[in-house]
C-alpha positions as a LaTeX table, in Angstrom:
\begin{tabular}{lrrr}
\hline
Residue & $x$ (\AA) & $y$ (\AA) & $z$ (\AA) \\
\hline
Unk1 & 71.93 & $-92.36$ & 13.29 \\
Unk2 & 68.76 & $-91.11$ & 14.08 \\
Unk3 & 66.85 & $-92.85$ & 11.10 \\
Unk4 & 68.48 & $-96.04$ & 12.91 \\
Unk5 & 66.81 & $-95.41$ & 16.01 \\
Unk6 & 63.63 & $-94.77$ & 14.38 \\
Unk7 & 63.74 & $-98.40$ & 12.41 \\
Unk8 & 65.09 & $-100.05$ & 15.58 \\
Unk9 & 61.53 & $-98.50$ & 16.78 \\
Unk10 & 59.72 & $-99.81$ & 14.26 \\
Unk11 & 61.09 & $-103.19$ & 15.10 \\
Unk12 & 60.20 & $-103.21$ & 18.63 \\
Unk13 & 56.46 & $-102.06$ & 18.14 \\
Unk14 & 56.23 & $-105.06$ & 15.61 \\
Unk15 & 56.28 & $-103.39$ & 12.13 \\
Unk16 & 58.50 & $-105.31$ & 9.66 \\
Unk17 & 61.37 & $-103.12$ & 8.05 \\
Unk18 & 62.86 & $-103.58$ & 4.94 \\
Unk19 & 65.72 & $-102.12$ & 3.64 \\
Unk20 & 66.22 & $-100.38$ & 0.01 \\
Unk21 & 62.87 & $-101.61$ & $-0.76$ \\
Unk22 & 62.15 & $-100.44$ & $-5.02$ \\
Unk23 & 59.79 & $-98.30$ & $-4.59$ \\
Unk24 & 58.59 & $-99.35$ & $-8.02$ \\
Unk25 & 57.26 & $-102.52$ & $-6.13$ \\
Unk26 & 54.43 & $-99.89$ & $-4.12$ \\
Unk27 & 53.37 & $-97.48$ & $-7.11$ \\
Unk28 & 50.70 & $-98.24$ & $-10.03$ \\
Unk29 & 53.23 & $-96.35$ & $-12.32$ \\
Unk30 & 55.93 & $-98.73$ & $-11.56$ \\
Unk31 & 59.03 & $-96.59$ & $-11.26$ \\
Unk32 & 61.14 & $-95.17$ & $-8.71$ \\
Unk33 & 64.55 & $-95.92$ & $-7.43$ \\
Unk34 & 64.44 & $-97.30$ & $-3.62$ \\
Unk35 & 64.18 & $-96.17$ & 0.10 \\
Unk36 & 66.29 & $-96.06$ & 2.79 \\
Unk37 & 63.69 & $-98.45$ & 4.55 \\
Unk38 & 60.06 & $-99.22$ & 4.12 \\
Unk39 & 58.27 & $-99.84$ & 7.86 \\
Unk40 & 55.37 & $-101.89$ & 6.90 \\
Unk41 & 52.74 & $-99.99$ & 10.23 \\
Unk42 & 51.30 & $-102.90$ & 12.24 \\
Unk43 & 48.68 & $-100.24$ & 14.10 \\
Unk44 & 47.42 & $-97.32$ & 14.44 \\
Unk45 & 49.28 & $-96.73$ & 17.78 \\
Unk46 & 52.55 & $-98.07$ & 16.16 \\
Unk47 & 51.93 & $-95.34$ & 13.56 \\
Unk48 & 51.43 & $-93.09$ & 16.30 \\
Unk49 & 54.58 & $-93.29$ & 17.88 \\
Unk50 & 56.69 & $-93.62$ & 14.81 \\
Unk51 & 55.25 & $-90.23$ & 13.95 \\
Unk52 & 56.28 & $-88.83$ & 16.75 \\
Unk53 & 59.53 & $-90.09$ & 17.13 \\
Unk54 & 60.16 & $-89.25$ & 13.57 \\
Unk55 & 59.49 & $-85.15$ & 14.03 \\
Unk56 & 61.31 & $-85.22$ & 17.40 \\
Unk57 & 64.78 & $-87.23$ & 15.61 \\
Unk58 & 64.25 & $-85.25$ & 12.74 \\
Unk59 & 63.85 & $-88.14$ & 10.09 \\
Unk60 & 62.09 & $-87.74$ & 6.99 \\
Unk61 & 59.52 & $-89.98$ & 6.17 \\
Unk62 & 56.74 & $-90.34$ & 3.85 \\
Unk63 & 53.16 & $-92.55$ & 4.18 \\
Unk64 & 52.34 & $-95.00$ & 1.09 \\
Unk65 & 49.12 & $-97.18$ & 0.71 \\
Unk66 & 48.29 & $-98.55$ & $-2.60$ \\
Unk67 & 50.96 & $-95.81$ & $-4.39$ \\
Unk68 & 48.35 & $-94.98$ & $-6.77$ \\
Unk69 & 49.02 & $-91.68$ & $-7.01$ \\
Unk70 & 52.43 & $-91.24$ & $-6.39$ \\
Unk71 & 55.66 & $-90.51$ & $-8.62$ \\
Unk72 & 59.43 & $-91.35$ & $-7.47$ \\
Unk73 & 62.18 & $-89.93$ & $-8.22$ \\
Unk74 & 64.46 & $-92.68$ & $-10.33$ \\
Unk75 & 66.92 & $-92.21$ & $-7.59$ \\
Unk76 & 64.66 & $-93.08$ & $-4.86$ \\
Unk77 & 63.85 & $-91.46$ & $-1.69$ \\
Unk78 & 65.71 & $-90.38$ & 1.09 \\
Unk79 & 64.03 & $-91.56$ & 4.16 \\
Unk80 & 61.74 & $-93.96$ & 5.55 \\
Unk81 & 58.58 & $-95.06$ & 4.36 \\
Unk82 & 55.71 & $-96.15$ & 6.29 \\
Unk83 & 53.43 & $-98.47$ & 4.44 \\
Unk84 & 49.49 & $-98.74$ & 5.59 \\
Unk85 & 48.97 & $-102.17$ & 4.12 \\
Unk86 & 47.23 & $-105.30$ & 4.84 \\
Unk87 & 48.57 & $-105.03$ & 8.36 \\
Unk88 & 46.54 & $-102.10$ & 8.71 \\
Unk89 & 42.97 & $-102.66$ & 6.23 \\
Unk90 & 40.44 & $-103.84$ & 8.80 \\
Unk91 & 37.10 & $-103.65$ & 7.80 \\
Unk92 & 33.70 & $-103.49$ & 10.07 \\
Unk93 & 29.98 & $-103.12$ & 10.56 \\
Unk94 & 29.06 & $-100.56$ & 12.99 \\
Unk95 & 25.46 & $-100.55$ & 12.81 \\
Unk96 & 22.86 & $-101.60$ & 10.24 \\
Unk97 & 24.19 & $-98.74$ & 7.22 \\
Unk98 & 27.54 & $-97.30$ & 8.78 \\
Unk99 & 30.97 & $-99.17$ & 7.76 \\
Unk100 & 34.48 & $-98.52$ & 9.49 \\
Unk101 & 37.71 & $-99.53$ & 7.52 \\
Unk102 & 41.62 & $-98.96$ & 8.25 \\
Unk103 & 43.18 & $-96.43$ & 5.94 \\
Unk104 & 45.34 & $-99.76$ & 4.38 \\
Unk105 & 42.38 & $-101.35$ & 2.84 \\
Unk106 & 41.66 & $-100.80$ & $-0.73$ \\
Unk107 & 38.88 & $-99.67$ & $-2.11$ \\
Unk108 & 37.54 & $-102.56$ & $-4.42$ \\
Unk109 & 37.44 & $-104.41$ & $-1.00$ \\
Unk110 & 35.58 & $-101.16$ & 0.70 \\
Unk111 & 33.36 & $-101.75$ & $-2.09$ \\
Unk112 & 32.46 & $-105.57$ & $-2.37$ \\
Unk113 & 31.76 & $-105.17$ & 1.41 \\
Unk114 & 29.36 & $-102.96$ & 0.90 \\
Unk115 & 27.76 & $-105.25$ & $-1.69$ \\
Unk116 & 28.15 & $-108.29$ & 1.01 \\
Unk117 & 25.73 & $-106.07$ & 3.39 \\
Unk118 & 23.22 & $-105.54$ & 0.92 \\
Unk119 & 24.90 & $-100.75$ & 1.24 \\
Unk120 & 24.46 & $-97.90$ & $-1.60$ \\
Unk121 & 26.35 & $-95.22$ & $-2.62$ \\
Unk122 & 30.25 & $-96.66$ & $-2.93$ \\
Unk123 & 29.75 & $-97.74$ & $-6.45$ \\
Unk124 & 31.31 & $-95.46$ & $-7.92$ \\
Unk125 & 34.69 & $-95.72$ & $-6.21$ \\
Unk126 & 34.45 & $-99.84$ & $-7.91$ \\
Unk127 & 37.90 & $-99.69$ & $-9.70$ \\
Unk128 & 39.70 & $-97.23$ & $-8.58$ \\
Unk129 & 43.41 & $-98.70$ & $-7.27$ \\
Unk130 & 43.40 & $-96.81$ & $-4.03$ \\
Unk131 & 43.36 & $-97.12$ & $-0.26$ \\
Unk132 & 40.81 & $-95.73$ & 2.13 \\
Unk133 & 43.27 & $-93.51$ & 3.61 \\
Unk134 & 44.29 & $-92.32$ & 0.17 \\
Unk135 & 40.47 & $-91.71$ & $-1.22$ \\
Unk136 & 39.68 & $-89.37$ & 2.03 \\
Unk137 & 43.10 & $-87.86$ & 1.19 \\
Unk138 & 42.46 & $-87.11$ & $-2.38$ \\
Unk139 & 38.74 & $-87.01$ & $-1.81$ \\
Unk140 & 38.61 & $-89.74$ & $-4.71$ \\
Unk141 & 35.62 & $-89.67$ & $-7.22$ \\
Unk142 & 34.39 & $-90.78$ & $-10.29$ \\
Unk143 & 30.91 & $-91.11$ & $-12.14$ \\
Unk144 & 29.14 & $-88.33$ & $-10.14$ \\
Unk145 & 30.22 & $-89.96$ & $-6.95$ \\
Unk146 & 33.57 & $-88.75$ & $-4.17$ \\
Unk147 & 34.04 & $-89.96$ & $-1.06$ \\
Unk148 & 32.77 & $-86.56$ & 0.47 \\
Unk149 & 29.07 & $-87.97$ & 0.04 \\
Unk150 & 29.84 & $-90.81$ & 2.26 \\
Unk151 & 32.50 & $-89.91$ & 4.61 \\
Unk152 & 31.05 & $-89.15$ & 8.25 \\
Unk153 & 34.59 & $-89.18$ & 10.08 \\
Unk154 & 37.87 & $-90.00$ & 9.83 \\
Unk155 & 40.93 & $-91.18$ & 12.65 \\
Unk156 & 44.09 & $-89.07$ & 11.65 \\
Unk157 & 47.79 & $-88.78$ & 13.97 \\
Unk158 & 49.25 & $-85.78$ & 14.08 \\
Unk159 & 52.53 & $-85.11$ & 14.60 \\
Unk160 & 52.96 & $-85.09$ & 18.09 \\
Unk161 & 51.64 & $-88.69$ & 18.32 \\
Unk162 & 48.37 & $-87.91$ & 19.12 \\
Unk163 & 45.11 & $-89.52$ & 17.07 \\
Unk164 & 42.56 & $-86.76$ & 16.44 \\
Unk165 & 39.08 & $-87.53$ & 14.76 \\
Unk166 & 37.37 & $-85.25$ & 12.48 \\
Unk167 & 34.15 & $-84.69$ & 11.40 \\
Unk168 & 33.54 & $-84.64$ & 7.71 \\
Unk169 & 32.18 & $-81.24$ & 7.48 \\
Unk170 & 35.36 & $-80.30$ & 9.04 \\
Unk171 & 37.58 & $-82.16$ & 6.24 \\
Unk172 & 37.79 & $-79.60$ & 3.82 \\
Unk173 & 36.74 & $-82.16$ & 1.10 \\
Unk174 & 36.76 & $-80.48$ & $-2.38$ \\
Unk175 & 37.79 & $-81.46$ & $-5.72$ \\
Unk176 & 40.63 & $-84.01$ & $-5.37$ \\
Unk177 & 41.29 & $-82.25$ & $-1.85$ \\
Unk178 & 40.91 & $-82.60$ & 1.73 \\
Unk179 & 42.42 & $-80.55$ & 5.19 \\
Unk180 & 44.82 & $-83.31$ & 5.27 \\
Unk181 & 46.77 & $-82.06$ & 2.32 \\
Unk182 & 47.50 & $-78.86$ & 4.24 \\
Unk183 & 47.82 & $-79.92$ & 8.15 \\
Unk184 & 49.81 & $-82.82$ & 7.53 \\
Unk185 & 48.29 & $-85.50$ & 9.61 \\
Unk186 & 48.29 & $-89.39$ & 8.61 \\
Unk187 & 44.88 & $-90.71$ & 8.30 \\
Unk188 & 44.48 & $-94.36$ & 9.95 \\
Unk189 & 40.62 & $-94.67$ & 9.49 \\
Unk190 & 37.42 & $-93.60$ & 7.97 \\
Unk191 & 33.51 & $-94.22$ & 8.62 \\
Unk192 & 31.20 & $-94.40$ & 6.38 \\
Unk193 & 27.52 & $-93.97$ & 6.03 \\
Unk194 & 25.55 & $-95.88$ & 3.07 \\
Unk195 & 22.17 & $-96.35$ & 2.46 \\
Unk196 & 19.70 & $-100.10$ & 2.11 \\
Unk197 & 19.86 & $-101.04$ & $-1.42$ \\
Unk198 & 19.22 & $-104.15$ & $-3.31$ \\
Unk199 & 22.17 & $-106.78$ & $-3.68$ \\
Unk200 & 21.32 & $-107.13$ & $-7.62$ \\
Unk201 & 21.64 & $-103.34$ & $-8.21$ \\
Unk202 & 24.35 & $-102.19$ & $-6.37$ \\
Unk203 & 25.87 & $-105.34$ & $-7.99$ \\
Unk204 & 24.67 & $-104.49$ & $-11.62$ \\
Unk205 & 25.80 & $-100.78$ & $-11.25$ \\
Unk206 & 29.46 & $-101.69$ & $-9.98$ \\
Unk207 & 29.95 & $-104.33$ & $-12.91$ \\
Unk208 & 28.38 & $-101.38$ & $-15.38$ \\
Unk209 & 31.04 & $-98.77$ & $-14.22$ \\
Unk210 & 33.75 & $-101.37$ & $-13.94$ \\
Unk211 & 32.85 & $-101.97$ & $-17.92$ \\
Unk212 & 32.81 & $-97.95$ & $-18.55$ \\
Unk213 & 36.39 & $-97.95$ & $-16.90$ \\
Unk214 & 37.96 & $-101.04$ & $-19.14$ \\
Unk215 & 36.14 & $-99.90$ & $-22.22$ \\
Unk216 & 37.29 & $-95.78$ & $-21.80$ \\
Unk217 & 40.55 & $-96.08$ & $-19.29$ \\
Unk218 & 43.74 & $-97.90$ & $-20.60$ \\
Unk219 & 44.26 & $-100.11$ & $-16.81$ \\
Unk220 & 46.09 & $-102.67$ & $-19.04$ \\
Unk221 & 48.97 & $-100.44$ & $-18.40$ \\
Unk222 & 50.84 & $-99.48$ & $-15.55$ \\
Unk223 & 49.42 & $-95.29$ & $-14.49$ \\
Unk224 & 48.48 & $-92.84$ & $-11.13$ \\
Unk225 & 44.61 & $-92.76$ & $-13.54$ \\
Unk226 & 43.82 & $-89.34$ & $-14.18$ \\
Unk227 & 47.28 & $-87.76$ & $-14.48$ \\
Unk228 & 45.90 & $-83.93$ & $-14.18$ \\
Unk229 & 43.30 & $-82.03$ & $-12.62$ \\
Unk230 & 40.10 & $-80.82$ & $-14.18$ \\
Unk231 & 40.49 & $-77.16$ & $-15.36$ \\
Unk232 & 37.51 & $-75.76$ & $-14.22$ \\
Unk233 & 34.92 & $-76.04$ & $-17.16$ \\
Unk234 & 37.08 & $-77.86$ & $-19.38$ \\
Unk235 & 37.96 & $-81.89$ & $-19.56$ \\
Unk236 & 42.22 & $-82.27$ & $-19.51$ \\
Unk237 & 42.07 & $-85.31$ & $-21.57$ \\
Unk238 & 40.01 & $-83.52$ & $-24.13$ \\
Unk239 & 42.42 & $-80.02$ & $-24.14$ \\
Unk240 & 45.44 & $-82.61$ & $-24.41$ \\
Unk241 & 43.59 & $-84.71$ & $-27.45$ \\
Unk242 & 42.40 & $-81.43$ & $-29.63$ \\
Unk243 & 45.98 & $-80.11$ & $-28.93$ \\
Unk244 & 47.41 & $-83.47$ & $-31.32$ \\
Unk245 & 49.12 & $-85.09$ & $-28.71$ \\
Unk246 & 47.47 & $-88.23$ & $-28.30$ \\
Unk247 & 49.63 & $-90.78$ & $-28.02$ \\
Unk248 & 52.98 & $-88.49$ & $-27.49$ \\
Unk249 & 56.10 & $-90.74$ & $-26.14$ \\
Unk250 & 58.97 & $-90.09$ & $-24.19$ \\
Unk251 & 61.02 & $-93.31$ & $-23.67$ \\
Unk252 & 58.79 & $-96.12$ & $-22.07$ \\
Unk253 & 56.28 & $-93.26$ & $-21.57$ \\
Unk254 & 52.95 & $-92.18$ & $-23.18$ \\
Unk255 & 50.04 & $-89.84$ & $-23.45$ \\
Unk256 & 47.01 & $-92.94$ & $-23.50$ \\
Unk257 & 46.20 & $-93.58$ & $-26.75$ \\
Unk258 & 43.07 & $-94.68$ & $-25.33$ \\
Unk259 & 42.27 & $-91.60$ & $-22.84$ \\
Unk260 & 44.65 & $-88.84$ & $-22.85$ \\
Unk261 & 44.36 & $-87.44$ & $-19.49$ \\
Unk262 & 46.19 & $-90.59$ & $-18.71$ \\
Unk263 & 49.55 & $-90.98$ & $-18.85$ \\
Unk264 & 51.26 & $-94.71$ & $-18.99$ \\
Unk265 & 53.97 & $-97.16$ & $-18.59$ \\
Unk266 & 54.47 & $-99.07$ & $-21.85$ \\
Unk267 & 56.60 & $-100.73$ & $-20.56$ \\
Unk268 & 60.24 & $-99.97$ & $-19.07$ \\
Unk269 & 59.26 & $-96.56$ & $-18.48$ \\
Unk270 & 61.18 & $-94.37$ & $-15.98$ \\
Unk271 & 59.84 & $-91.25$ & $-13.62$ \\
Unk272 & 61.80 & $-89.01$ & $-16.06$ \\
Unk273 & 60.28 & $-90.58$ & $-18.79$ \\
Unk274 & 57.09 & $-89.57$ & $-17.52$ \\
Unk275 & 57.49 & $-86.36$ & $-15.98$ \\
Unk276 & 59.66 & $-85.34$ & $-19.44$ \\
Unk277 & 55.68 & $-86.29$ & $-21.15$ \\
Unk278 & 53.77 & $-84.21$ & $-18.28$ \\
Unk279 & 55.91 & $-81.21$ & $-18.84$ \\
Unk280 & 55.48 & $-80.97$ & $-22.36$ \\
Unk281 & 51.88 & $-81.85$ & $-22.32$ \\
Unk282 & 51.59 & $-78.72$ & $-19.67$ \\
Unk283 & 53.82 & $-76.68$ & $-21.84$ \\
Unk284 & 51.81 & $-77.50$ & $-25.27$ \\
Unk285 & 48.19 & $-77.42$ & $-23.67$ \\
Unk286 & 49.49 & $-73.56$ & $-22.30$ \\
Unk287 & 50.74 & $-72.24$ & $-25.04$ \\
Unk288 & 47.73 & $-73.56$ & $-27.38$ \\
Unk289 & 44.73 & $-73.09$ & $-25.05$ \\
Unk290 & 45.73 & $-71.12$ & $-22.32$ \\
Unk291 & 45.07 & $-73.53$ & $-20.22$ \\
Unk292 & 47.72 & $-74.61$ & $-17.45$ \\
Unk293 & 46.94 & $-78.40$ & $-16.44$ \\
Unk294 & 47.55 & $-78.89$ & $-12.76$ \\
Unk295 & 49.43 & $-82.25$ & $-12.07$ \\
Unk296 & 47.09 & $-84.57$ & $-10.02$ \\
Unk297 & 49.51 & $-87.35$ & $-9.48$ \\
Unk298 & 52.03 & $-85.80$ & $-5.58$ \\
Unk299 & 55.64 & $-86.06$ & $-7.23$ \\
Unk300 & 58.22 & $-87.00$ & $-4.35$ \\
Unk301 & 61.39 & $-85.81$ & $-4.63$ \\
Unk302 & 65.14 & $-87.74$ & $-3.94$ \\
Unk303 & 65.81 & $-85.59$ & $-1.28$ \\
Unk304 & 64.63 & $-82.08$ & 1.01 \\
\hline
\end{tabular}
């Protein structure tokens, strides 16, 4: 009754609901069984409320952007979703080096606006099939470059409603890690500081990592990227790869042939497919190195 309530919400502060939406649709590993409802967020103070109402009715809910690191249960998920999509992934100049952008736009589009205003310093996150609010939330990285070098603040809602901005030195940003993982609050929007570069360069250096990531990363396959953390001193595709399990299948799903800290969709691949290849990876690295690889990919489960 009261998830009702909250989608009739929804409705009346403009966000479009749709009901047992796959969530296969809204992850890069393509799998998952469906929600109760998705609530595609038309605002930050839409969000705002809906967060609010949602702790004081009790309903379970969950916040998706580009679902690039996210695994379903096959059953689905019992609640509603809020989506931060293109409804919410405006993008700004606020002076001369300093860019603002909703947590619902992606990165590559983060990134090419950079480029358009002639801004260093987001190459690195070229490629990689996340959101804004997602990158702050995972810290996102790659090539010597995370989002904690050019983060200055970030708009979150906490769960009383309430929008709260915090400083970046007050983000806890860390490897793949940020306060938000711990207090709970949604992040709507970041701001960025970049530096004056040359077009041609920045250009030339996104197109050179862009080639780095086709030539090393399998993206012709469905994935969440790196699938587990990086044991400290050691490289997790490497451990899996000297343990012989390059290329290990469970169903429709695979440890990369390509890269094996990546695990992919070949193609009809379920969430137990893949989470029956993640355990045994973690149980075969273990036993042979000593090593216990941390799962970077935030499994949801069916229910509480």
């Amino acid at each position: 009754m009261n998830t009702q309530k909250l989608l009739d919400l929804a409705s009346e502060l403009e966000c479009n609901v749709v009901y047992n939406e796959p969530l296969s649709k809204h992850t890069t590993f393509r799998t998952g069984g469906t929600c109760t409802a998705m609530v595609d967020i038309s605002s930050e103070e839409s969000l705002a409320k809906l967060v609010r109402a949602a702790h004081e009715w009790n309903v379970r809910y969950i916040v998706v952007g580009n679902g690039s690191n996210l695994l379903f249960d096959d059953r689905g998920y019992e609640g509603v979703v809020f989506l931060m999509g293109q409804s919410v992934d405006e993008i700004k100049m606020m002076n001369e080096n300093t860019i603002y952008a909703e947590a619902g736009c992606s990165l590559i589009k983060l990134c090419r606006f950079a480029l358009e205003h002639n801004l260093t310093g987001l190459e690195f996150a070229y490629g990689i099939p996340g959101t804004v609010g997602g990158a702050i939330y995972m810290n996102a990285g790659a090539y010597d470059g995370e989002i904690k070098n050019v983060i200055t603040s970030a708009n979150s809602v906490r769960a009383d409603g309430t929008v709260h901005t915090t400083e970046a030195n007050k983000m806890a940003l860390a490897y793949r890690s940020s306060c938000y993982q711990k207090n709970g609050e949604v992040i709507t929007s970041g701001v960025f500081r970049l530096e004056a570069g040359a077009y041609d360069d920045i250009q030339d250096k996104m197109v050179e990592l862009m080639g780095r990531r086709r030539s090393k990363q399998p993206l012709e396959y469905p994935s969440a990227g790196s699938t587990f953390k990086r044991p400290e001193g050691q490289f997790a595709g490497k451990l899996i790869e000297d343990c012989g399990l390059r290329g290990y299948t469970v169903g429709g799903a695979q440890v990369s042939e390509k890269h094996c800290g990546f695990v992919v969709n070949k193609g009809g691949a379920t969430t137990e497919d893949i989470m029956s290849v993640i355990r045994h990876v973690q149980h075969i690295v273990k036993e042979q190195t000593g090593y216990l690889l941390e799962c970077e990919v935030k499994i949801i489960p069916y229910k509480e």
